[in-house]
Structures are given as C-alpha cells and as structure tokens.
Short mmCIF file of C-alpha atoms in Angstrom, two decimals:
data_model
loop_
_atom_site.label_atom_id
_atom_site.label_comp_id
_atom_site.label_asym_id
_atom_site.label_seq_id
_atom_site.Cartn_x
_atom_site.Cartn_y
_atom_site.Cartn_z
CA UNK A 1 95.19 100.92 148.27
CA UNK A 2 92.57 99.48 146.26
CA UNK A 3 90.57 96.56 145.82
CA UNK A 4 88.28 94.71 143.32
CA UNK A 5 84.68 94.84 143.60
CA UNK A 6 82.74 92.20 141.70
CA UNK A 7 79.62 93.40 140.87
CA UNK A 8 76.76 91.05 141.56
CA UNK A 9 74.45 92.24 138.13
CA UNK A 10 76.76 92.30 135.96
CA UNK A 11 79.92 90.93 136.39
CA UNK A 12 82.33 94.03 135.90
CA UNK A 13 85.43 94.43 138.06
CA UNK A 14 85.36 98.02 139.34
CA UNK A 15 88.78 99.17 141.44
CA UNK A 16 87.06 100.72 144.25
CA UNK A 17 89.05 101.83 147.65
CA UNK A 18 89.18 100.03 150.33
CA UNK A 19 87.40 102.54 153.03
CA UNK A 20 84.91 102.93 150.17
CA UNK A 21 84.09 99.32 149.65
CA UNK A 22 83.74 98.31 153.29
CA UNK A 23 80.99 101.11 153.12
CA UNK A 24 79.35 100.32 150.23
CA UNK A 25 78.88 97.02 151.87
CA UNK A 26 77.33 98.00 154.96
CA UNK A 27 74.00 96.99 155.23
CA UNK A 28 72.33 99.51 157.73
CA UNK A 29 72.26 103.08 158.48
CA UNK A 30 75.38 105.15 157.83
CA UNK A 31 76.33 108.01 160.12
CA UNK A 32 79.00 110.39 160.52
CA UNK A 33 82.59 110.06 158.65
CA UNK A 34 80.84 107.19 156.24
CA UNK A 35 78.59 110.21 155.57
CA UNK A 36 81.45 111.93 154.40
CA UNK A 37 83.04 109.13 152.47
CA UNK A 38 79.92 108.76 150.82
CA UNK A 39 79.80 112.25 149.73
CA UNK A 40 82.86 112.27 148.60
CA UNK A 41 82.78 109.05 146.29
CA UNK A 42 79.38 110.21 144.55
CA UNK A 43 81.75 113.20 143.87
CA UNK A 44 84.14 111.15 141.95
CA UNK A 45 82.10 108.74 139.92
CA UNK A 46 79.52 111.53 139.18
CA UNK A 47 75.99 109.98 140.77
CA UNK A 48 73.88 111.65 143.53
CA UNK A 49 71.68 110.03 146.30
CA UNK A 50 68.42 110.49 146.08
CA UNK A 51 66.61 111.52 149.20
CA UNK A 52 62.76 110.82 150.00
CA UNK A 53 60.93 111.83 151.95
CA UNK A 54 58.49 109.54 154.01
CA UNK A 55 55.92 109.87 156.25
CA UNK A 56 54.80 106.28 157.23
CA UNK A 57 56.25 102.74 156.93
CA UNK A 58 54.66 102.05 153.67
CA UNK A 59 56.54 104.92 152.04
CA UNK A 60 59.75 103.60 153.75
CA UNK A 61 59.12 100.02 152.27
CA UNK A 62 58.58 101.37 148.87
CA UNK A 63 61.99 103.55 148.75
CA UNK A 64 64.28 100.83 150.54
CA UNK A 65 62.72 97.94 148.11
CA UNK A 66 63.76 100.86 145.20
CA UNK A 67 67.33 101.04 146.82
CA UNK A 68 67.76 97.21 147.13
CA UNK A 69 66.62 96.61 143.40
CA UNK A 70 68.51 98.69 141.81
CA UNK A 71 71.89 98.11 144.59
CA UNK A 72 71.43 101.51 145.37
CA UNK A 73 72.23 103.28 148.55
CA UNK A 74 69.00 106.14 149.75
CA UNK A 75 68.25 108.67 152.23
CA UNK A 76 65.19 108.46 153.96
CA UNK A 77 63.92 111.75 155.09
CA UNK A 78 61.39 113.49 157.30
CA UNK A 79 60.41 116.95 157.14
CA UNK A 80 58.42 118.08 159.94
CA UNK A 81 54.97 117.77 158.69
CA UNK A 82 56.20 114.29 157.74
CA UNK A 83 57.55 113.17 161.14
CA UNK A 84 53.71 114.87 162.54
CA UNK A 85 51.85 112.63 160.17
CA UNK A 86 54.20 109.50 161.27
CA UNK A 87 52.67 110.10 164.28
CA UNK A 88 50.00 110.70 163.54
CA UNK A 89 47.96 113.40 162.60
CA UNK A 90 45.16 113.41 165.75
CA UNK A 91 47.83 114.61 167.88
CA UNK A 92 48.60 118.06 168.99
CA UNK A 93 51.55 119.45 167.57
CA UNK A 94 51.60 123.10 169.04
CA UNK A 95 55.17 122.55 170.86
CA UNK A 96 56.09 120.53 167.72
CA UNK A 97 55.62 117.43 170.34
CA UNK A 98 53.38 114.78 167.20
CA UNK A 99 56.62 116.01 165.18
CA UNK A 100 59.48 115.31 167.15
CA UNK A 101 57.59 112.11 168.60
CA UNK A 102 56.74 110.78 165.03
CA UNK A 103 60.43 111.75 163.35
CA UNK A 104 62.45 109.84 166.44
CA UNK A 105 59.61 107.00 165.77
CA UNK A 106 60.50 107.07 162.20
CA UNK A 107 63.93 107.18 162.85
CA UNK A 108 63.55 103.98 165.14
CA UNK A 109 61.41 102.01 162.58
CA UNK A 110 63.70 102.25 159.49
CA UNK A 111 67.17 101.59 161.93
CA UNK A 112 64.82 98.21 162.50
CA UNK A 113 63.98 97.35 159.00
CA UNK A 114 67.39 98.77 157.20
CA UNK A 115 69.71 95.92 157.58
CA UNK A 116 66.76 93.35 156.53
CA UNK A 117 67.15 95.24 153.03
CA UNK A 118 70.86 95.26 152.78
CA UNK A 119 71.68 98.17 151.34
CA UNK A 120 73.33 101.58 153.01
CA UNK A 121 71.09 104.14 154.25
CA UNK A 122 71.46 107.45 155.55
CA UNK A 123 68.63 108.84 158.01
CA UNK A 124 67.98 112.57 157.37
CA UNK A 125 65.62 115.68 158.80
CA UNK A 126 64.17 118.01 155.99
CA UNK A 127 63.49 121.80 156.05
CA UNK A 128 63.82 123.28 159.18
CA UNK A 129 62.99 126.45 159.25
CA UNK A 130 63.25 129.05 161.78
CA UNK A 131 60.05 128.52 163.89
CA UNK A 132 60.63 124.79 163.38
CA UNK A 133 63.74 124.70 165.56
CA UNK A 134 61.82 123.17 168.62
CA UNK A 135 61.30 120.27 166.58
CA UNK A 136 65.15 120.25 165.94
CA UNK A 137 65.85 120.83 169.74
CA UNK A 138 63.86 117.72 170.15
CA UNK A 139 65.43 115.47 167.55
CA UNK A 140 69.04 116.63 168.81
CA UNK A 141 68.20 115.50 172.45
CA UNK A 142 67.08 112.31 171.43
CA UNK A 143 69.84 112.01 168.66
CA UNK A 144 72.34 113.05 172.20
CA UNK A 145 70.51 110.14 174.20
CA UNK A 146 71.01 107.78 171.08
CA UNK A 147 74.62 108.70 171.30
CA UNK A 148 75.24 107.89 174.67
CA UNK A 149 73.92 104.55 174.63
CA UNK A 150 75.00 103.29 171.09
CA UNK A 151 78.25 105.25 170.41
CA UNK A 152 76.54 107.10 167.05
CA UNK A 153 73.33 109.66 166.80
CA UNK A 154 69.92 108.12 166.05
CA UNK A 155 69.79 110.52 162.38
CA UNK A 156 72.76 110.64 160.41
CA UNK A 157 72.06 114.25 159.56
CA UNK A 158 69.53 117.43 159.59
CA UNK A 159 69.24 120.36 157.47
CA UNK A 160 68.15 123.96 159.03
CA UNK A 161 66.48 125.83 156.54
CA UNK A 162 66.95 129.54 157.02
CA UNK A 163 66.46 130.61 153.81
CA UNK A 164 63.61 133.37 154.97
CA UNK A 165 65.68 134.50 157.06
CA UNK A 166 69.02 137.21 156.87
CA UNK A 167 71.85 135.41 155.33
CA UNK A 168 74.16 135.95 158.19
CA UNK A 169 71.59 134.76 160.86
CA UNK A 170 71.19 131.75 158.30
CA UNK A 171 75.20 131.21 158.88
CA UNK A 172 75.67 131.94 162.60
CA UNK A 173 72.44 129.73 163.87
CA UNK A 174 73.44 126.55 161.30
CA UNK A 175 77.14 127.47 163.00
CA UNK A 176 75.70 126.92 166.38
CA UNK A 177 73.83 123.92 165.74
CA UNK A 178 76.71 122.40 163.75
CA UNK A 179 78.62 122.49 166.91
CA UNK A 180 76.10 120.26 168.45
CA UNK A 181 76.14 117.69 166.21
CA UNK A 182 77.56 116.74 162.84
CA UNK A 183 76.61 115.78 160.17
CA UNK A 184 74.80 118.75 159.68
CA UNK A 185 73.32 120.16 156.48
CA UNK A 186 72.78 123.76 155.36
CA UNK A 187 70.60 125.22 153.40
CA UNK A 188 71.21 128.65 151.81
CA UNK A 189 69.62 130.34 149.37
CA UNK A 190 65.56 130.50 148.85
CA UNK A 191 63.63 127.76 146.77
CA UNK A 192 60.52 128.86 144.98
CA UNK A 193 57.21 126.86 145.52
CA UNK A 194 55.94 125.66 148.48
CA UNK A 195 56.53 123.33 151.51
CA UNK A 196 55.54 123.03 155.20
CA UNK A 197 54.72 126.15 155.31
CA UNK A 198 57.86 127.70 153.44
CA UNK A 199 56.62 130.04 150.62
CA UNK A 200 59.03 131.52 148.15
CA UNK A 201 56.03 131.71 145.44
CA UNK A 202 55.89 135.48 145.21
CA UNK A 203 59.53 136.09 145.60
CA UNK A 204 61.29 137.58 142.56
CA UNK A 205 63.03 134.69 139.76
CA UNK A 206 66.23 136.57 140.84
CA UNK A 207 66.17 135.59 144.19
CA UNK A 208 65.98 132.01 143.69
CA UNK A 209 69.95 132.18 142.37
CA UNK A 210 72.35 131.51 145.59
CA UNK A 211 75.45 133.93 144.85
CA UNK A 212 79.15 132.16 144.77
CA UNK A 213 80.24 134.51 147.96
CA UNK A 214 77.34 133.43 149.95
CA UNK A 215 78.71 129.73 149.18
CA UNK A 216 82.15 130.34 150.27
CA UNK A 217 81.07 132.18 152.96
CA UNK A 218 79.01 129.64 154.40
CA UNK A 219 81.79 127.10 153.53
CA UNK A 220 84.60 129.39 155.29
CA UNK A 221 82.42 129.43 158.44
CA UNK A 222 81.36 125.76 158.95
CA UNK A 223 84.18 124.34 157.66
CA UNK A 224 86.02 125.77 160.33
CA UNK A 225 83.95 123.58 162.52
CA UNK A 226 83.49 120.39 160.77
CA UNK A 227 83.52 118.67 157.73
CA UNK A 228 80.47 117.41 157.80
CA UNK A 229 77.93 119.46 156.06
CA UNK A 230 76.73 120.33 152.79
CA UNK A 231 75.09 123.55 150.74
CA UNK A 232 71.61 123.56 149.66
CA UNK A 233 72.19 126.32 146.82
CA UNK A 234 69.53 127.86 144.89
CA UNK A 235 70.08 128.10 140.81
CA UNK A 236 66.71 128.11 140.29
CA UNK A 237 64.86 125.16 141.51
CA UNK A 238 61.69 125.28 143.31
CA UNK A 239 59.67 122.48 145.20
CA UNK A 240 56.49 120.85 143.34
CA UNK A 241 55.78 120.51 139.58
CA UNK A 242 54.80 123.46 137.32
CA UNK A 243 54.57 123.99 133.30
CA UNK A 244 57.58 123.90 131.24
CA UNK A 245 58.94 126.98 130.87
CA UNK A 246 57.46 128.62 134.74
CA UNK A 247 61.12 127.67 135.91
CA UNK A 248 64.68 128.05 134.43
CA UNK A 249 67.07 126.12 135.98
CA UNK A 250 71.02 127.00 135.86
CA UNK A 251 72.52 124.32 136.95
CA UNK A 252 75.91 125.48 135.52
CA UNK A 253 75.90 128.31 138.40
CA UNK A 254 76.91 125.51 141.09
CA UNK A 255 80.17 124.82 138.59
CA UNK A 256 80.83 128.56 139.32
CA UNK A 257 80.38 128.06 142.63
CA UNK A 258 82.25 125.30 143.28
CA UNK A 259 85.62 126.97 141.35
CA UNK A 260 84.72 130.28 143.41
CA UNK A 261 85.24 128.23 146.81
CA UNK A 262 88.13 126.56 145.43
CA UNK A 263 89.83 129.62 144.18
CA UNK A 264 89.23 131.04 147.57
CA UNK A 265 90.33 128.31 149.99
CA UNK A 266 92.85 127.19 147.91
CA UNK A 267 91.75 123.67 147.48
CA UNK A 268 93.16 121.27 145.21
CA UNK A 269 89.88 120.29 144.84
CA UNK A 270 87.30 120.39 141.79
CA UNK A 271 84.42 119.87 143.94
CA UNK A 272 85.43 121.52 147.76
CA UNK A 273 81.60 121.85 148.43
CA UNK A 274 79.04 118.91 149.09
CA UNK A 275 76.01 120.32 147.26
CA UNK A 276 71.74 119.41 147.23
CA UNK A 277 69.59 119.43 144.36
CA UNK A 278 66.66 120.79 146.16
CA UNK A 279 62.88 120.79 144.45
CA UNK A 280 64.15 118.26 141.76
CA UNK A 281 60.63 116.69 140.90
CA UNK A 282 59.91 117.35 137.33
CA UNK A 283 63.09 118.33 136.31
CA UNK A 284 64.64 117.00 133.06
CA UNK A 285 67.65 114.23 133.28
CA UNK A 286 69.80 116.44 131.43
CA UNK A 287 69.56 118.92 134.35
CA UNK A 288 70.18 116.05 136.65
CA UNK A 289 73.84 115.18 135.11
CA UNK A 290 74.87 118.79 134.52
CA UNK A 291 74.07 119.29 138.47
CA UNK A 292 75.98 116.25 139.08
CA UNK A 293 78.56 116.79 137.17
CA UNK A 294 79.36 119.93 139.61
CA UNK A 295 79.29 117.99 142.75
CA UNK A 296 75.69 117.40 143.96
CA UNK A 297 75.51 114.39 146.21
CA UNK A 298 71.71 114.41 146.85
CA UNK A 299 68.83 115.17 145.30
CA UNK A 300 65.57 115.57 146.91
CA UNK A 301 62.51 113.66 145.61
CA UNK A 302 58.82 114.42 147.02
CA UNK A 303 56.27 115.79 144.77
CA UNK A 304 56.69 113.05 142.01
CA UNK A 305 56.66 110.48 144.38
CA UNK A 306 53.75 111.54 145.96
CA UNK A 307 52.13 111.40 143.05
CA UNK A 308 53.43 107.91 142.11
CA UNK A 309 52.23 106.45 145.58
CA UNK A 310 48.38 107.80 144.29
CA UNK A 311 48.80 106.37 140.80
CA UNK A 312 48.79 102.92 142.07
CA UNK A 313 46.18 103.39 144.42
CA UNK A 314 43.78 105.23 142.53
CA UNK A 315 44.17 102.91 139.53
CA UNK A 316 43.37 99.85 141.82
CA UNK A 317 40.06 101.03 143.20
CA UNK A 318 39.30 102.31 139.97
CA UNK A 319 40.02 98.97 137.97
CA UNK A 320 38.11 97.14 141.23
CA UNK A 321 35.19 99.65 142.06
CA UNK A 322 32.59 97.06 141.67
CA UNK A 323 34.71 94.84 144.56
CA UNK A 324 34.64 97.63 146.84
CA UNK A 325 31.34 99.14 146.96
CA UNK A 326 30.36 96.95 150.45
CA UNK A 327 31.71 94.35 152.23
CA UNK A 328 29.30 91.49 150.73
CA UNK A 329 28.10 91.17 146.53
CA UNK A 330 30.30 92.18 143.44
CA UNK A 331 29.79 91.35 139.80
CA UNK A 332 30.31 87.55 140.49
CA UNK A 333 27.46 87.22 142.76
CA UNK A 334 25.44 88.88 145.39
CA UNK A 335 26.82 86.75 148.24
CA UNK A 336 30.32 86.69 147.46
CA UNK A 337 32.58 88.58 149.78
CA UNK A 338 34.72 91.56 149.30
CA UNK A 339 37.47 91.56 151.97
CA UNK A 340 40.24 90.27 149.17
CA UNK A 341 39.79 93.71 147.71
CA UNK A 342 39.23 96.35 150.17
CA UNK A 343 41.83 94.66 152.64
CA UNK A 344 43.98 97.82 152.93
CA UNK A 345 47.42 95.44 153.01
CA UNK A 346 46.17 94.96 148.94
CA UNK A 347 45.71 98.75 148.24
CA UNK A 348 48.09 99.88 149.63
CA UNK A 349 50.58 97.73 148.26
CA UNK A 350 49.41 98.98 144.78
CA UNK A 351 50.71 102.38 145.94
CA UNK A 352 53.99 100.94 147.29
CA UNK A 353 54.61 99.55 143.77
CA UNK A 354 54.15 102.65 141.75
CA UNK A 355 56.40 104.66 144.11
CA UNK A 356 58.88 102.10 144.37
CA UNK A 357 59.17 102.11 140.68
CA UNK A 358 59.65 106.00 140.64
CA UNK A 359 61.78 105.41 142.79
CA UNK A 360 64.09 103.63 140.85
CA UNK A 361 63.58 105.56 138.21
CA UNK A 362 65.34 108.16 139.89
CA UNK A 363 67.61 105.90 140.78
CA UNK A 364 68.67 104.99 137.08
CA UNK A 365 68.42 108.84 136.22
CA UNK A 366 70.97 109.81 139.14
CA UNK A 367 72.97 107.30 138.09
CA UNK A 368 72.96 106.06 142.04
CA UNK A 369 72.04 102.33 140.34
CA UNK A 370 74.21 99.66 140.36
CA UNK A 371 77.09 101.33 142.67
CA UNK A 372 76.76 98.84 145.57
#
C-alpha cells in the first residue's frame, strides 16, 4: 500500500509506502527495525545518510540545523576520542571511563535536543577497534540499562572496527557482539590514513580493496543472526584529505560485491548488502553517486567538517582581531568594551555556520536533501 507524500519545498507528490512515510515523519531518534527501513529505502531511491561525527553540542547543533534545512534525516556519531573529548578532555581515560562517560552523555544530549529539530536521527558509535572494546562494553551496558527502562537502546547502532586484525577474528568477535545487540555495524576491510589511533598509512594500495568473498562471508555469518548490520568495505578510501591522485577510488568494486552476495545467497535482491562509504572527505561527487548507486546507505563525514567548523572561526577573529585583543579599547575608542566580540556564544557560532553549511552540502551531494 502506498500513500502520497506532499512535499513541504516544493510541492511534488511522491508515492512513498506507508511504513516508510510514518518514518520519515518521525521526529526523534530512530532505532532498530526503522534502522532497517531506512536502509533499505536509501537503497531504492539511490541517496545515502551522511554520518558526522561530533564531539560537543556545538557540533551537534550545526549537523541537526544541516539536517532540518535541507529535510534531511543524519547520523550523529562518536568515535571514541570523540565521546573522551565530550567529556572532556581533563579526565582520565585509561579504562576508557572519559570515553564511555562522554559517548552515553552525548548520546543523552542529542535524544534531548532531536525532536526540537524535527527531523529523524540515528545515534551511532564510530571505529572500534580491538583495544577499544572496553569502551564498547561500556556503551552496551548502558545501551542494556536504556533498554530496560524505555523499551529501545540508548544508540541506535555501533560499528567494531577490526580491520587490523585477522579477518576471521574480525567475523567471529562482530558475531558475538551482534548477538548482544542489534543494530550492529561491521567494518571489514582496512582504510588507509589515520584515525584514533588506527593507522593503515604504510599498508600496501592493495590492501585497501575488501575482496567480494570476504563480503559474503561476513554477510553469510551475521545474517544468520540478524538483519541489522551493514559492511564497511574497503575499495580504496582512506580517512583525511590528501592530493589528487595519492588515492584511487573503485567504487565500482562494491557493484561486484553486491552481485557476488546475491549470486551466492540467492537473493532476489540488487542490493542484499547495506554498505558505508568510509573516509569520504575530499572525494569527488561523481564517486559519491557511483557508490550510491551500488547500495551505500551512509557515508562518513569528519575531516572536511572539521575543517569547515575552523573556517568560520578563524575568519571571525581574523576579520575582528582589533575587538579581541583585551577586554576594554578597540579601533572605536579606548574605553569601549569588547565582550560583544570575544563572547564565545558569538565565535563559536561562526564555526557552527560554516559546518552547518558543509554540512548540507553533503547533504545536496548525497542526494539525502529533500527526502523528508
């Protein structure tokens, strides 16, 4: 059964299903099957989430105020240095304690603020990799304690990244997890670059390509489990920016991959596998749609952003030095005060704009805008 959806920019009647279009109009986080559904219509109309990662509620404001501009749904994210920082970085963190404190935190704040901004979210974990898992351990009991109370886990989702580690280790642990909880994603594969502490720089170009058994393999294993994952697969992306021509992306490998899994499962589906676009800052649009176009729901976003988030910043105090020098005297007198300027709820907001706009950006390039 379907249903019309009157868009409210433009005016076009879209047939969307019905389970789809009570999603699409939730207006807080999404968990679990609506996950799934999610997943699975991004699939079909050929757009990908972006996911962001944060580290403080200023970051959060500028991707949700991206998301509600553009009637876009997101995923926030926290990777584990992230969730530390949330906390805050004068903490110890030698039993991962700063990081699990300052993801659940996280987690807390944006379930707060989400519904205010009326747009879906989903609430995801970044890069866990093998000595991480305390941190995970940490994030599971409180996402068990969230269930108990409230019917659905405090994060809609975490990704294990084994990726350093022996492929089959990478399966079996993600397999053990996954019976924890779901949504669970998994990473396989190794991206070049570096972050939190996960460096693939000096690893050979030919490593950085996931192989089509390794895919189905990991799909046979967890999909005996439970739906709800999704593949991470190498074809060439690394995190960070570098100089055109330093990486070669493939994108048309995960269109091999997917028709490798289907072949071997027997699907009647194009796109069997939920895939991530890890590493994508810097990476050309048309690289973008082609990985789309063979079923990758999410794309990660950090490096670009990060660098947005300065822009604004940095172009403020340069464009107001003379304000912010001291407290008291700027160019329009000797006794006229400074606190307009060097209030940190005015700086900072410059750097909220600048990501928020790269944010949508992203957005427009994912083709994630407009589907609410």
């Amino acid at each position: 059964m379907a249903t019309a959806n009157l868009s409210r920019k433009t005016g076009v009647v879209r047939k969307v299903p019905q389970p789809v279009l009570n999603l699409l109009t939730q207006i807080n986080q999404i968990v679990g099957d609506d996950v799934h559904k999610l997943f699975k219509y991004a699939q079909e109309k050929k757009f990908a989430i972006p996911a962001i990662n944060v580290t403080s509620s200023s970051t959060v404001v500028a991707s949700l105020e991206a998301a509600r501009d553009k009637k876009a749904p997101i995923i926030l994210q926290m990777s584990q240095g992230g969730a530390a920082y949330f906390a805050g970085k004068g903490l110890a963190n030698d039993k991962q304690q700063a990081s699990i404190a300052g993801a659940v935190a996280g987690a807390q704040y944006i379930r707060s603020v989400a519904a205010s901004y009326e747009i879906p979210v989903i609430l995801h974990t970044d890069h866990c990799a093998k000595k991480l898992l305390p941190w995970l351990d940490g994030m599971m009991d409180a996402d068990e304690a969230y269930y108990k109370e409230h019917g659905e886990p405090l994060f809609s989702s975490h990704m294990i990244d084994l990726s350093e580690e022996e492929v089959d280790f990478n399966i079996q642990t993600t397999a053990k997890y996954l019976k924890r909880a779901a949504p669970m994603k998994q990473e396989i594969g190794i991206t070049g670059g570096e972050e939190d502490g996960v460096n693939n720089e000096e690893v050979d170009n030919n490593a950085l390509y996931t192989q089509p058994e390794d895919i189905y393999n990991i799909h046979k294993t967890l999909s005996a489990i439970s739906p709800y994952f999704s593949i991470a697969a190498g074809f060439g992306n690394v995190h960070g920016v570098y100089k055109p021509g330093n990486v070669k992306l493939h994108p048309e490998l995960l269109g091999k991959h997917q028709a490798y899994v289907k072949e071997q499962t027997g699907s009647n589906d194009d796109k069997p596998a939920f895939l991530v676009f890890h590493g994508g800052s810097g990476s050309s649009k048309a690289e973008y749609t082609e990985a789309i176009s063979h079923g990758v729901v999410k794309v990660n976003l950090d490096t670009d952003l990060q660098y947005a988030y300065l822009t604004g910043i940095r172009d403020y105090v340069l464009k107001k030095k003379d304000y912010i020098m001291s407290q008291v005297g700027n160019p329009e007198g000797e006794d006229k005060p400074n606190k307009k300027y060097f209030d940190p709820r005015v700086w900072v907001r410059e750097g909220e704009k600048t990501m928020s706009a790269r944010v949508q950006e992203g957005l427009v390039d994912f083709n994630t805008a407009n589907q609410l």
